[in-house]
mmCIF file of N, CA and C in Angstrom:
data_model
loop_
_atom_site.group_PDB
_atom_site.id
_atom_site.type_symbol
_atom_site.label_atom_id
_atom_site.label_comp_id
_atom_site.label_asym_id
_atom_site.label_seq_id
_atom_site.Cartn_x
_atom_site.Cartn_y
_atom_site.Cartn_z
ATOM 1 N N UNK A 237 -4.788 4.146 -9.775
ATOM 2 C CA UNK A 237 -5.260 4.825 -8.564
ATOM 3 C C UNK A 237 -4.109 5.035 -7.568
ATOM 4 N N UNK A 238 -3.164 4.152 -7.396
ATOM 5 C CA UNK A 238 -2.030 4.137 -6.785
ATOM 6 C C UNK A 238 -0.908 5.187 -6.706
ATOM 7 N N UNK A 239 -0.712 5.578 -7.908
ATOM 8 C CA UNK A 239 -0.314 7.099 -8.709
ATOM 9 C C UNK A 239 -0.302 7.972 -7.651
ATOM 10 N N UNK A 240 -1.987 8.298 -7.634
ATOM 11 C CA UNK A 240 -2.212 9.701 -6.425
ATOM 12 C C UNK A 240 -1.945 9.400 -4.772
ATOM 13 N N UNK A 241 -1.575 8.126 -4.253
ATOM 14 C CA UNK A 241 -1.831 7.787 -2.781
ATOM 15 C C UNK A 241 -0.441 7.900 -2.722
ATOM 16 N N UNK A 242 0.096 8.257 -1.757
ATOM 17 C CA UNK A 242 1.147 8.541 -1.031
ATOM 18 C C UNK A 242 1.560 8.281 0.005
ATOM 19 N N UNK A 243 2.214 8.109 0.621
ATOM 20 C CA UNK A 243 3.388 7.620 2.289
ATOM 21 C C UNK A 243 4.397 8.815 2.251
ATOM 22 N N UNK A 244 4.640 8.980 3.455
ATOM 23 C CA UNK A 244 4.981 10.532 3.789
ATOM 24 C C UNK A 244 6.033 9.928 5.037
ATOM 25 N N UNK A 245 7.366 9.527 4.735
ATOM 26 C CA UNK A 245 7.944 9.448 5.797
ATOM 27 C C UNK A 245 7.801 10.523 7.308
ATOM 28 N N UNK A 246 7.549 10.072 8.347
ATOM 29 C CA UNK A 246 7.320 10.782 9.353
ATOM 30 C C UNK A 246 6.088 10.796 9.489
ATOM 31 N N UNK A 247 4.844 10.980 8.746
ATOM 32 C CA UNK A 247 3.590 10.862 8.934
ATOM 33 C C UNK A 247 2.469 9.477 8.750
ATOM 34 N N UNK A 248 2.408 9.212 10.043
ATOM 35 C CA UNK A 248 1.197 7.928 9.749
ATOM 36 C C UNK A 248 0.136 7.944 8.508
ATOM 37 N N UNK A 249 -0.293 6.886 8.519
ATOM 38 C CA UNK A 249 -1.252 6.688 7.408
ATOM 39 C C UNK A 249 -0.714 6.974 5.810
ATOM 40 N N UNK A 250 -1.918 7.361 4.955
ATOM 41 C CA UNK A 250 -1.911 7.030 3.681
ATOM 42 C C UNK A 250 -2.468 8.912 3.264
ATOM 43 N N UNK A 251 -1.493 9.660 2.136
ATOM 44 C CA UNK A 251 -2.221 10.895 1.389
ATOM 45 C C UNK A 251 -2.821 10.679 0.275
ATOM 46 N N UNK A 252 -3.154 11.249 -0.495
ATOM 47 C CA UNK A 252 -4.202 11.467 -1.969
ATOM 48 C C UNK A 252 -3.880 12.824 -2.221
ATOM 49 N N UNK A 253 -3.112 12.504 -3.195
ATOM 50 C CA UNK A 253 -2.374 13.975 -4.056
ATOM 51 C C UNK A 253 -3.933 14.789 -4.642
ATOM 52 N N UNK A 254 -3.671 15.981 -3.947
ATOM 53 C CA UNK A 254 -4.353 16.985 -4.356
ATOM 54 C C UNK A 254 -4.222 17.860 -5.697
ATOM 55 N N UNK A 255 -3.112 18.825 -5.128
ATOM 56 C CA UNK A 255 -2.849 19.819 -6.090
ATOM 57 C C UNK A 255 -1.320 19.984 -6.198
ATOM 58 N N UNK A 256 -0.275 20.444 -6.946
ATOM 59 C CA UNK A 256 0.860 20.764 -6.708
ATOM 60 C C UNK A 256 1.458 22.295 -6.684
ATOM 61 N N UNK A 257 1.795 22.909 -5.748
ATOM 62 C CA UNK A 257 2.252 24.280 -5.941
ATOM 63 C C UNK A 257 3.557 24.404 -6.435
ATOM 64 N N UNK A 258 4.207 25.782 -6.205
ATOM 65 C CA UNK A 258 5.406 25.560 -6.466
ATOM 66 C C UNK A 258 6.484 24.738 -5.810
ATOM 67 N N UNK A 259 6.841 24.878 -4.642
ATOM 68 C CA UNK A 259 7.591 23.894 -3.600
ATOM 69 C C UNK A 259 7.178 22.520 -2.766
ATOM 70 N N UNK A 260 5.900 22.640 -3.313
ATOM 71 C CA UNK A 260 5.050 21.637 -2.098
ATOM 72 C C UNK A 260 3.761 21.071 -3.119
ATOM 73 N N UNK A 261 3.535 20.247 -2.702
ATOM 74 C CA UNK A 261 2.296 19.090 -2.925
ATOM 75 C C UNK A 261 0.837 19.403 -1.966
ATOM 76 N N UNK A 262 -0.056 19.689 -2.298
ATOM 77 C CA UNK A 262 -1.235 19.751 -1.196
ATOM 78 C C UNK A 262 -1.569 18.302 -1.277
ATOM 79 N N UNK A 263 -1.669 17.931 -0.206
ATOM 80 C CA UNK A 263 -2.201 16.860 0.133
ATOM 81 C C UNK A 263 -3.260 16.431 1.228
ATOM 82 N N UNK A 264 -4.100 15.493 1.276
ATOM 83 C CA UNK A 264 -5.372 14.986 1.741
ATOM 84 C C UNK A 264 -5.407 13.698 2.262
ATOM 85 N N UNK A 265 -5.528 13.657 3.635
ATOM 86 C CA UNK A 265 -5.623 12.249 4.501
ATOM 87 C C UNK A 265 -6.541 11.676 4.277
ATOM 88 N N UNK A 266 -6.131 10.168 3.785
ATOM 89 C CA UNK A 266 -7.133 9.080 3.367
ATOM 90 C C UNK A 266 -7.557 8.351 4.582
ATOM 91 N N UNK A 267 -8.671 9.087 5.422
ATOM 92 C CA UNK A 267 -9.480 8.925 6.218
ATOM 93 C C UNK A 267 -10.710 9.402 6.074
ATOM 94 N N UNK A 268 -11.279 8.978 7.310
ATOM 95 C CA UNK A 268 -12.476 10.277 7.499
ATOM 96 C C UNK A 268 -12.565 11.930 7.554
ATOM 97 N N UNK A 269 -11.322 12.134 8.049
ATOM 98 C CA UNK A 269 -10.927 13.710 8.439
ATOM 99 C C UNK A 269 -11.230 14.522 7.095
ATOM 100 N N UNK A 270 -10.124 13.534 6.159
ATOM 101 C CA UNK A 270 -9.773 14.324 5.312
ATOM 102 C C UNK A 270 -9.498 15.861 5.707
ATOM 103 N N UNK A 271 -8.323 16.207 5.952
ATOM 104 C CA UNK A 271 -7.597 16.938 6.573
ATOM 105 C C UNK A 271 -6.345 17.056 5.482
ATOM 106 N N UNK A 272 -6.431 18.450 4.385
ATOM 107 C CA UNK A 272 -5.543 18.799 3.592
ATOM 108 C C UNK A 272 -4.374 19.307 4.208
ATOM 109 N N UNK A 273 -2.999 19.446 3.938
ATOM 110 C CA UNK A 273 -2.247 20.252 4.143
ATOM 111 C C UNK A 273 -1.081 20.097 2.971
ATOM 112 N N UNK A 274 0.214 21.100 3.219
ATOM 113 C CA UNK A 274 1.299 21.383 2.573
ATOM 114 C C UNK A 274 2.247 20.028 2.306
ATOM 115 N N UNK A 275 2.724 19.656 1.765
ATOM 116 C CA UNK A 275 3.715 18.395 1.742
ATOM 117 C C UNK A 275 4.902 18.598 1.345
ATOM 118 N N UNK A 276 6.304 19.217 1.912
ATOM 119 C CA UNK A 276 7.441 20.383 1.420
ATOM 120 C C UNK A 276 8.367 19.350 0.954
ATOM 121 N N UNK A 277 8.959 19.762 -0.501
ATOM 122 C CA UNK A 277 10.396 18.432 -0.828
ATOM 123 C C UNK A 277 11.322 18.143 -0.125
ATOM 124 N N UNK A 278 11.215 18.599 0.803
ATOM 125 C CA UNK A 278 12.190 18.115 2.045
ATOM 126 C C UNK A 278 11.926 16.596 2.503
ATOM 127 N N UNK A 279 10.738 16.580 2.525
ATOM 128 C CA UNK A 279 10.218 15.167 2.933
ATOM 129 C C UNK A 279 9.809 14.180 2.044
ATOM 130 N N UNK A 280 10.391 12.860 3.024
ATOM 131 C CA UNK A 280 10.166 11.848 1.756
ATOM 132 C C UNK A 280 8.870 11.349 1.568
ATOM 133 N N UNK A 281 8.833 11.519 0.180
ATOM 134 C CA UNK A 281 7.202 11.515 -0.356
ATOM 135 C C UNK A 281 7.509 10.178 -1.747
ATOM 136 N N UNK A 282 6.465 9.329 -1.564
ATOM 137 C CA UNK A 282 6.770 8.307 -2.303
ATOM 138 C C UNK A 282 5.604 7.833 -2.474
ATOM 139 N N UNK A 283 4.928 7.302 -3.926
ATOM 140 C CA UNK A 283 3.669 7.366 -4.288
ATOM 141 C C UNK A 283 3.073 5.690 -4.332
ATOM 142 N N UNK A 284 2.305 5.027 -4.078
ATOM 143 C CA UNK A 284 2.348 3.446 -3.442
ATOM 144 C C UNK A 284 2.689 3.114 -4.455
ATOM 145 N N UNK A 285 2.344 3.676 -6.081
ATOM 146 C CA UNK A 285 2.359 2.940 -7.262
ATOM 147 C C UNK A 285 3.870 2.237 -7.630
ATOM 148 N N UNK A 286 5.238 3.407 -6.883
ATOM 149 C CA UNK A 286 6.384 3.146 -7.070
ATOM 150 C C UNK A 286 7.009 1.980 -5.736
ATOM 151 N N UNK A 287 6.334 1.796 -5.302
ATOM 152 C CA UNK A 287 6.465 0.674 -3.724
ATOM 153 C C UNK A 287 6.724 -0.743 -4.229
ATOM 154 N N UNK A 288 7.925 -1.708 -4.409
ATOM 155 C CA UNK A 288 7.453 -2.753 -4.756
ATOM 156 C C UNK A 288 8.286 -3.761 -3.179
ATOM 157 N N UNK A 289 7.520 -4.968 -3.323
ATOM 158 C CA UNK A 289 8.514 -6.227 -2.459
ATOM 159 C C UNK A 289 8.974 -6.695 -3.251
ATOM 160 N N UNK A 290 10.424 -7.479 -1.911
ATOM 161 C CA UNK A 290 11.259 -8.250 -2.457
ATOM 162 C C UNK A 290 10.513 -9.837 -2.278
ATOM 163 N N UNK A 291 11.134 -10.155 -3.657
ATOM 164 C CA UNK A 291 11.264 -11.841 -3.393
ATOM 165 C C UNK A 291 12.297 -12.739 -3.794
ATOM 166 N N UNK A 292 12.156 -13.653 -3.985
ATOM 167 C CA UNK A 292 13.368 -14.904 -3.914
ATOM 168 C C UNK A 292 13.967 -14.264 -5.104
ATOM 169 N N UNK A 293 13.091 -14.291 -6.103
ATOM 170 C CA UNK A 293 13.551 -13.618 -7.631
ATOM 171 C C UNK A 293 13.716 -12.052 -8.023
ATOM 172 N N UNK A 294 12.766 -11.467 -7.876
ATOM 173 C CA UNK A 294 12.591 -10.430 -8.901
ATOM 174 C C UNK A 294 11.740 -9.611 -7.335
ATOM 175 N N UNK A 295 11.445 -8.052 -8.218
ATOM 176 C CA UNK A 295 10.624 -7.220 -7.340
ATOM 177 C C UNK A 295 9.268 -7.073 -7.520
ATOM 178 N N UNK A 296 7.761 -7.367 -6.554
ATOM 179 C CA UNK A 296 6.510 -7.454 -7.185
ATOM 180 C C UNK A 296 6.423 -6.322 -6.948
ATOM 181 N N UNK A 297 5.273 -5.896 -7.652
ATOM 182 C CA UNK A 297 4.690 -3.787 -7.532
ATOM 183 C C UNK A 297 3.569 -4.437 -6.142
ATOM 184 N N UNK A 298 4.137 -3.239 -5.447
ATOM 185 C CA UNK A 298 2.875 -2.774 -4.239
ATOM 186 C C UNK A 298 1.388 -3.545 -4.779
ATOM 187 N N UNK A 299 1.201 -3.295 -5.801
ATOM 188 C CA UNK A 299 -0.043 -3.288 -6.319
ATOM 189 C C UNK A 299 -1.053 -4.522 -6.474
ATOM 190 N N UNK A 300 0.283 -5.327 -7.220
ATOM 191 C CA UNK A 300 -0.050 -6.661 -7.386
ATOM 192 C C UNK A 300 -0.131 -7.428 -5.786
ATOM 193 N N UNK A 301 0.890 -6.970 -4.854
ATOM 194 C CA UNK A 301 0.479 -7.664 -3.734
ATOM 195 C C UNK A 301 -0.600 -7.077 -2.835
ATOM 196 N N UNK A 302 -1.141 -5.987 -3.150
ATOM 197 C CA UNK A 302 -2.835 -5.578 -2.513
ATOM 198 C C UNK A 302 -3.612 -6.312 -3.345
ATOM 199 N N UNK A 303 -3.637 -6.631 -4.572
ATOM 200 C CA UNK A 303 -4.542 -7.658 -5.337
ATOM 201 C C UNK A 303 -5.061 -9.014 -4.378
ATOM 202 N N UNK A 304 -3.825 -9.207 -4.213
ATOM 203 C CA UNK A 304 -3.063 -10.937 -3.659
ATOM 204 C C UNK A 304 -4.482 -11.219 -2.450
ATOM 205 N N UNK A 305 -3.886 -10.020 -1.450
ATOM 206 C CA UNK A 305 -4.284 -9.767 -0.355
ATOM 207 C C UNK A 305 -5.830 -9.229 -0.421
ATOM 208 N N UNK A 306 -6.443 -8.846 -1.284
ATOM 209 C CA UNK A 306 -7.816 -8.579 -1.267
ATOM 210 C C UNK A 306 -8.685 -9.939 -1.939
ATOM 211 N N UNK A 307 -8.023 -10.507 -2.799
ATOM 212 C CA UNK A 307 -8.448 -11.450 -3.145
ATOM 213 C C UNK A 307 -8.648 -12.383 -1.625
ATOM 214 N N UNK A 308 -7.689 -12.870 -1.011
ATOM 215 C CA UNK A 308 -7.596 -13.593 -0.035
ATOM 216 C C UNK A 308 -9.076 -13.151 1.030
ATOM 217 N N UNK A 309 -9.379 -12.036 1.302
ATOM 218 C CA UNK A 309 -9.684 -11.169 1.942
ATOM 219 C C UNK A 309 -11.277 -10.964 1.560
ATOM 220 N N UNK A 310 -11.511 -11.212 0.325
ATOM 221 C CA UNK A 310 -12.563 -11.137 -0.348
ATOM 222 C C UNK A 310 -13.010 -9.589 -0.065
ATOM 223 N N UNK A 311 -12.181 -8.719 -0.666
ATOM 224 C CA UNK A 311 -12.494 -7.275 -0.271
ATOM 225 C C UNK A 311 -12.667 -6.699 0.588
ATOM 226 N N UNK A 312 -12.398 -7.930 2.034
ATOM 227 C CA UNK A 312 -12.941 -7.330 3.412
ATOM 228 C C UNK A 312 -11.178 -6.517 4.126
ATOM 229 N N UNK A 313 -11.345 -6.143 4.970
ATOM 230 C CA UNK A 313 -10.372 -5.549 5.970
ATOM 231 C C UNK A 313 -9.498 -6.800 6.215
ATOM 232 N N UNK A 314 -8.359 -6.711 6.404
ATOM 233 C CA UNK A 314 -7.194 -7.879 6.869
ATOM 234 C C UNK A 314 -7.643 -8.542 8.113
ATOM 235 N N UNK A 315 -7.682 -9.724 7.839
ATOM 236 C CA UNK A 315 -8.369 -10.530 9.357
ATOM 237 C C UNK A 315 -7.094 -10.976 10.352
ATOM 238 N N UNK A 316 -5.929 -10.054 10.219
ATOM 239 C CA UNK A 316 -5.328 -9.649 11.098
ATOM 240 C C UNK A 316 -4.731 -8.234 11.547
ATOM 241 N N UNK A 317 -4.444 -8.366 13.083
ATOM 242 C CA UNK A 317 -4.380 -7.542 13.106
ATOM 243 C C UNK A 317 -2.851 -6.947 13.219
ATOM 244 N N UNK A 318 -2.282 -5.999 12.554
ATOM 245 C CA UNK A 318 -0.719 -5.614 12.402
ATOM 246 C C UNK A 318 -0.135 -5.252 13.457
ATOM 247 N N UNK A 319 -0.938 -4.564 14.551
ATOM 248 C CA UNK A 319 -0.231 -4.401 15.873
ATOM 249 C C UNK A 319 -0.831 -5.075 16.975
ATOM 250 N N UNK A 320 -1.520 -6.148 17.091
ATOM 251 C CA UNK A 320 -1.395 -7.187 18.129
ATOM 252 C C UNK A 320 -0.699 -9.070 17.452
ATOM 253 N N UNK A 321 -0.378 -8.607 16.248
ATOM 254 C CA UNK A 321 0.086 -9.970 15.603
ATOM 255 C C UNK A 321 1.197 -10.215 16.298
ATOM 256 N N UNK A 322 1.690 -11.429 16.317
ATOM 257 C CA UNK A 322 3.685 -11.591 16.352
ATOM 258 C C UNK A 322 4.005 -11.528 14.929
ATOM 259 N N UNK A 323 5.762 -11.262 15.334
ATOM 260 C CA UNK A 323 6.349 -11.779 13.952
ATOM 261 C C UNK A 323 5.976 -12.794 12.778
ATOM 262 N N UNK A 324 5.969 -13.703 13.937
ATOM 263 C CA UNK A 324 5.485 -15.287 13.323
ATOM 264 C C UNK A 324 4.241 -15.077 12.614
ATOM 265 N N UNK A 325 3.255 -14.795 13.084
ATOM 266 C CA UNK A 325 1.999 -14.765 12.634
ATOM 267 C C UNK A 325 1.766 -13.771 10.854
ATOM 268 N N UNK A 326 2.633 -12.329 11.368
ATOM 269 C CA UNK A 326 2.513 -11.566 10.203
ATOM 270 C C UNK A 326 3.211 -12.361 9.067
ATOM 271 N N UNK A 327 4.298 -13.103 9.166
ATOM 272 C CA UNK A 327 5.251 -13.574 7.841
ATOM 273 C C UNK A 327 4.745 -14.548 7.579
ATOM 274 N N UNK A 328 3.818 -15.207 8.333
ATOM 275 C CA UNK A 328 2.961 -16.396 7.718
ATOM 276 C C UNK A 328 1.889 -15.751 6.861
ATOM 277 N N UNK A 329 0.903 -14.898 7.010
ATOM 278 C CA UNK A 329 -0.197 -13.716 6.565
ATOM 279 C C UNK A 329 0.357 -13.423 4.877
ATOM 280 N N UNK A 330 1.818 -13.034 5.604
ATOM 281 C CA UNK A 330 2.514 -12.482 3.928
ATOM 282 C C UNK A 330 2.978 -13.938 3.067
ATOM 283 N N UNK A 331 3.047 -14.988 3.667
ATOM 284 C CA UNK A 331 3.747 -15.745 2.800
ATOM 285 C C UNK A 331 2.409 -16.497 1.760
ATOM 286 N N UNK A 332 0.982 -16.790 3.162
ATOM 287 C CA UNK A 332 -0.151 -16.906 2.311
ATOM 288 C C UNK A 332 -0.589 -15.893 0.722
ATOM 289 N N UNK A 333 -0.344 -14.499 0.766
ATOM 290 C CA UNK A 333 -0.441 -13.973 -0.115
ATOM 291 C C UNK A 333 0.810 -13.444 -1.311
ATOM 292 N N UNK A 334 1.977 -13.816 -0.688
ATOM 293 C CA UNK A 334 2.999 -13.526 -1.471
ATOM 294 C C UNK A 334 4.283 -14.909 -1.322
ATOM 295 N N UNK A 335 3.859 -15.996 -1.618
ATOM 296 C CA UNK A 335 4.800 -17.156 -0.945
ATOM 297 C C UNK A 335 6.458 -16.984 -1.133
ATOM 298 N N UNK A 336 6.902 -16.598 -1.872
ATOM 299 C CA UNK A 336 8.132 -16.576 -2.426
ATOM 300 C C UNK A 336 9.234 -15.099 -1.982
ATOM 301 N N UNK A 337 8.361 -14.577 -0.878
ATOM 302 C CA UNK A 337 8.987 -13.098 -0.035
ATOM 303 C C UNK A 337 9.565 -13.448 0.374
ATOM 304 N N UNK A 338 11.280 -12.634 0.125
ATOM 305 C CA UNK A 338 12.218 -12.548 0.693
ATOM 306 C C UNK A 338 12.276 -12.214 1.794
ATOM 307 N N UNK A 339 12.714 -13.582 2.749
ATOM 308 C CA UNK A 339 12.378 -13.357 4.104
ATOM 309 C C UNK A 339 13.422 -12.651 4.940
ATOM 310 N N UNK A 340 14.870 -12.259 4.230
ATOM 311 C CA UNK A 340 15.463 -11.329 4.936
ATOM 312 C C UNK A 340 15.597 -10.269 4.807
ATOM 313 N N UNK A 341 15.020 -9.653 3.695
ATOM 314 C CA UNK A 341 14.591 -8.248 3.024
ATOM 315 C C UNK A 341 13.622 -7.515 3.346
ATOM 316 N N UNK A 342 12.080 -8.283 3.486
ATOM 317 C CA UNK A 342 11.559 -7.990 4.080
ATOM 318 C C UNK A 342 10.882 -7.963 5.502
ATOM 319 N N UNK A 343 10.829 -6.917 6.082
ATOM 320 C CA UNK A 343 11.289 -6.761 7.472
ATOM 321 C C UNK A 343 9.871 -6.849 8.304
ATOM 322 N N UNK A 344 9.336 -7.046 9.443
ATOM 323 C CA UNK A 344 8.157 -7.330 10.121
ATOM 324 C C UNK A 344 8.038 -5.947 9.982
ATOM 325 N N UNK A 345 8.377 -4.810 10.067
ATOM 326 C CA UNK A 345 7.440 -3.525 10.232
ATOM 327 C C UNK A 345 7.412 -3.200 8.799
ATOM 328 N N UNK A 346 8.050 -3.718 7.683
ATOM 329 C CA UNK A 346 7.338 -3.750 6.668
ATOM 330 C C UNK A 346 5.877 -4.563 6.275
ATOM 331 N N UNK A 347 5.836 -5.814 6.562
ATOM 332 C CA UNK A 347 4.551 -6.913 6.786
ATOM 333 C C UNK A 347 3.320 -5.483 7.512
ATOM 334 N N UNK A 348 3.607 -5.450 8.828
ATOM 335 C CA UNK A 348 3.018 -4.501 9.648
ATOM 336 C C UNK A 348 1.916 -3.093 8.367
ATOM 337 N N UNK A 349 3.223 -2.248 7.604
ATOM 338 C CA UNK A 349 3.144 -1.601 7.192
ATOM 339 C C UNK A 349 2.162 -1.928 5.764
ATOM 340 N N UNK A 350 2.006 -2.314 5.247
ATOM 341 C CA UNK A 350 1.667 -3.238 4.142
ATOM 342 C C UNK A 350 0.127 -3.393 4.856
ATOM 343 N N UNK A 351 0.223 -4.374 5.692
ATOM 344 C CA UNK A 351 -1.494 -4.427 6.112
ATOM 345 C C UNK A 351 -1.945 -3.088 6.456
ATOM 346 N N UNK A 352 -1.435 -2.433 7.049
ATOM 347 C CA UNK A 352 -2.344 -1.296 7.667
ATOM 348 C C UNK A 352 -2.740 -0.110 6.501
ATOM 349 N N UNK A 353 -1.695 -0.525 5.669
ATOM 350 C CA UNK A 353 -2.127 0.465 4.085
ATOM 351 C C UNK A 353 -3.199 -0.276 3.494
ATOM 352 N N UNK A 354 -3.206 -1.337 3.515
ATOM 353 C CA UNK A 354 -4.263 -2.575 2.672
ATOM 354 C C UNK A 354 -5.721 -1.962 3.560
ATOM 355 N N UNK A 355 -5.806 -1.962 5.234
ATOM 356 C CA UNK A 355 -6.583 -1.588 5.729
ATOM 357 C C UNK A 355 -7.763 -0.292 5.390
ATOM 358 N N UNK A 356 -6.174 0.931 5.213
ATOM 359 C CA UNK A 356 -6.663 2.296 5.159
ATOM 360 C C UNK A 356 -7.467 2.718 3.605
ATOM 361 N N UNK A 357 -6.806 1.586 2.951
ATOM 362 C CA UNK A 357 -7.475 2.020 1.713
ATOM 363 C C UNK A 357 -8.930 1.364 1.175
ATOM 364 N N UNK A 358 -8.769 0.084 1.773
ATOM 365 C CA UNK A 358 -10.590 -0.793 1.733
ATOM 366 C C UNK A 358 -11.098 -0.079 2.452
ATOM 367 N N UNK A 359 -11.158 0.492 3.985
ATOM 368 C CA UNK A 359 -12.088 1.426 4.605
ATOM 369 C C UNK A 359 -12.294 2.890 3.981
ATOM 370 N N UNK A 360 -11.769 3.058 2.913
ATOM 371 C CA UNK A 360 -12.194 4.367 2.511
ATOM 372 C C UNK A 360 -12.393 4.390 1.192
ATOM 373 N N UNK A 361 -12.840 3.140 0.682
ATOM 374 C CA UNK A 361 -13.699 2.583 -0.163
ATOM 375 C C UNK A 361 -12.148 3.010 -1.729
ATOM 376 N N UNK A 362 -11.150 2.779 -1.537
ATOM 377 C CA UNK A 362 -10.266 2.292 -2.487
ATOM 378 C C UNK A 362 -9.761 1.068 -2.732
ATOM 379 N N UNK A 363 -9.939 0.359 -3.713
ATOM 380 C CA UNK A 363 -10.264 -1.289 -4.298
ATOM 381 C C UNK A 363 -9.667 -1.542 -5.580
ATOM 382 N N UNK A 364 -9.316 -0.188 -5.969
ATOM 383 C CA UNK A 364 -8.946 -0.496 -7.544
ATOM 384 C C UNK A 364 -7.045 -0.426 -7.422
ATOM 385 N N UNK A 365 -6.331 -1.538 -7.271
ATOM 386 C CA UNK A 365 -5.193 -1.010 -7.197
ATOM 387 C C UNK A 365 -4.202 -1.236 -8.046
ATOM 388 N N UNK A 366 -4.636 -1.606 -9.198
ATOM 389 C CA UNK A 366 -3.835 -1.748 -10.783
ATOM 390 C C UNK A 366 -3.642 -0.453 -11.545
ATOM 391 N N UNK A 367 -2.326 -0.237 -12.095
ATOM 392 C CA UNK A 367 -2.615 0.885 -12.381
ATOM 393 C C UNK A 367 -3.791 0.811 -13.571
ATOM 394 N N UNK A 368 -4.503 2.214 -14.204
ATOM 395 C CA UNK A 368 -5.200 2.060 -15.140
ATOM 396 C C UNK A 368 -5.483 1.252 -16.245
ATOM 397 N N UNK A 369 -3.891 1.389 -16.934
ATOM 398 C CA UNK A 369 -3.537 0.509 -18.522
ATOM 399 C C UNK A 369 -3.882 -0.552 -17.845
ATOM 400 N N UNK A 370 -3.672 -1.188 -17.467
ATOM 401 C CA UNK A 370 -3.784 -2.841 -17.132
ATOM 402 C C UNK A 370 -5.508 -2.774 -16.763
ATOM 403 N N UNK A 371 -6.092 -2.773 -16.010
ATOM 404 C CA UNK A 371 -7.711 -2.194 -15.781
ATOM 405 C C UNK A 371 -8.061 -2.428 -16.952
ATOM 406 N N UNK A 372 -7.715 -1.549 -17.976
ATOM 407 C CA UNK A 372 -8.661 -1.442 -19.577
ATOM 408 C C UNK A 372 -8.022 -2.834 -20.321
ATOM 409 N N UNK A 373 -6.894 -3.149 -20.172
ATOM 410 C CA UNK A 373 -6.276 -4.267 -21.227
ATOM 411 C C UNK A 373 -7.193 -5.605 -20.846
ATOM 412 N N UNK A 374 -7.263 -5.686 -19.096
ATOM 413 C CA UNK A 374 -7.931 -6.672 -18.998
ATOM 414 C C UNK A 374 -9.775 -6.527 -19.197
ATOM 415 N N UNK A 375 -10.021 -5.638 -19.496
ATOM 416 C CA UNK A 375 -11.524 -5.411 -19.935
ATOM 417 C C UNK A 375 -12.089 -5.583 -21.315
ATOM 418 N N UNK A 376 -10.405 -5.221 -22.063
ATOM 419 C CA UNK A 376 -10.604 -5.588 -23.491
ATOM 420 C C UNK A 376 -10.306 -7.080 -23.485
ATOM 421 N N UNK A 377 -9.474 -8.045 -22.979
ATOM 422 C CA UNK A 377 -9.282 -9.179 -23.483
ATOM 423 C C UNK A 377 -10.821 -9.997 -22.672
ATOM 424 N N UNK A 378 -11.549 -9.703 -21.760
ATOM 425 C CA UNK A 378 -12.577 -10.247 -21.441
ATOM 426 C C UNK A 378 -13.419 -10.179 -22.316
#
């Protein structure tokens, strides 16, 4: 599901790949609006599925740490909040769901950034954030 959602340097929030033209991407705000427009290769366009954090070791996928965090969360909305938190508060939030984050790599308006995507996508009823293959592998070994 991660595949189609997008981050759009310069533009708040979260897209959902539409259609692709020749120069540009149509794209669709993962809100209520839902409000399509043009998305030109000029701009940096980067799809959550390719998003990963740093840690002490190795790099986790975006994906696995929305797992982390919904689990914690029990599917609900982040029981904090990203822009009245402190520092302190958010890197504690992330260390509960990701303990081993590289704490000089990753940056508080990344923490910030991270919840408010975790946010935008449980309120608009997106939950599934593995990519597919993994989804079916673990359905077959159950």
């Amino acid at each position: 599901m991660l595949m189609t959602i997008l981050s759009i340097s310069g533009k708040p929030g979260l897209y959902k790949l539409i259609s692709q033209g020749k120069n540009m991407l149509i794209v669709e705000s993962v809100n209520a609006e839902k409000k399509r427009f043009p998305a030109y290769g000029n701009e940096k366009i980067i799809s959550l599925a390719d998003i990963a954090m740093y840690t002490d070791d190795a790099e986790v996928p975006l994906y696995d740490v929305l797992e982390s965090i919904k689990e914690k969360e029990k599917s609900a909305q982040a029981s904090i909040d990203p822009k009245k938190a402190t520092p302190e508060q958010l890197r504690e939030y992330l260390a509960e769901v990701l303990p081993n984050f590289d704490r000089e790599r990753v940056y508080v308006a990344d923490i910030k950034k991270l919840v408010a995507w975790y946010n935008i996508l449980i309120s608009n009823g997106i939950t599934e954030f593995k990519p597919e293959g993994e989804i079916k592998e673990e359905e077959v070994a159950e």
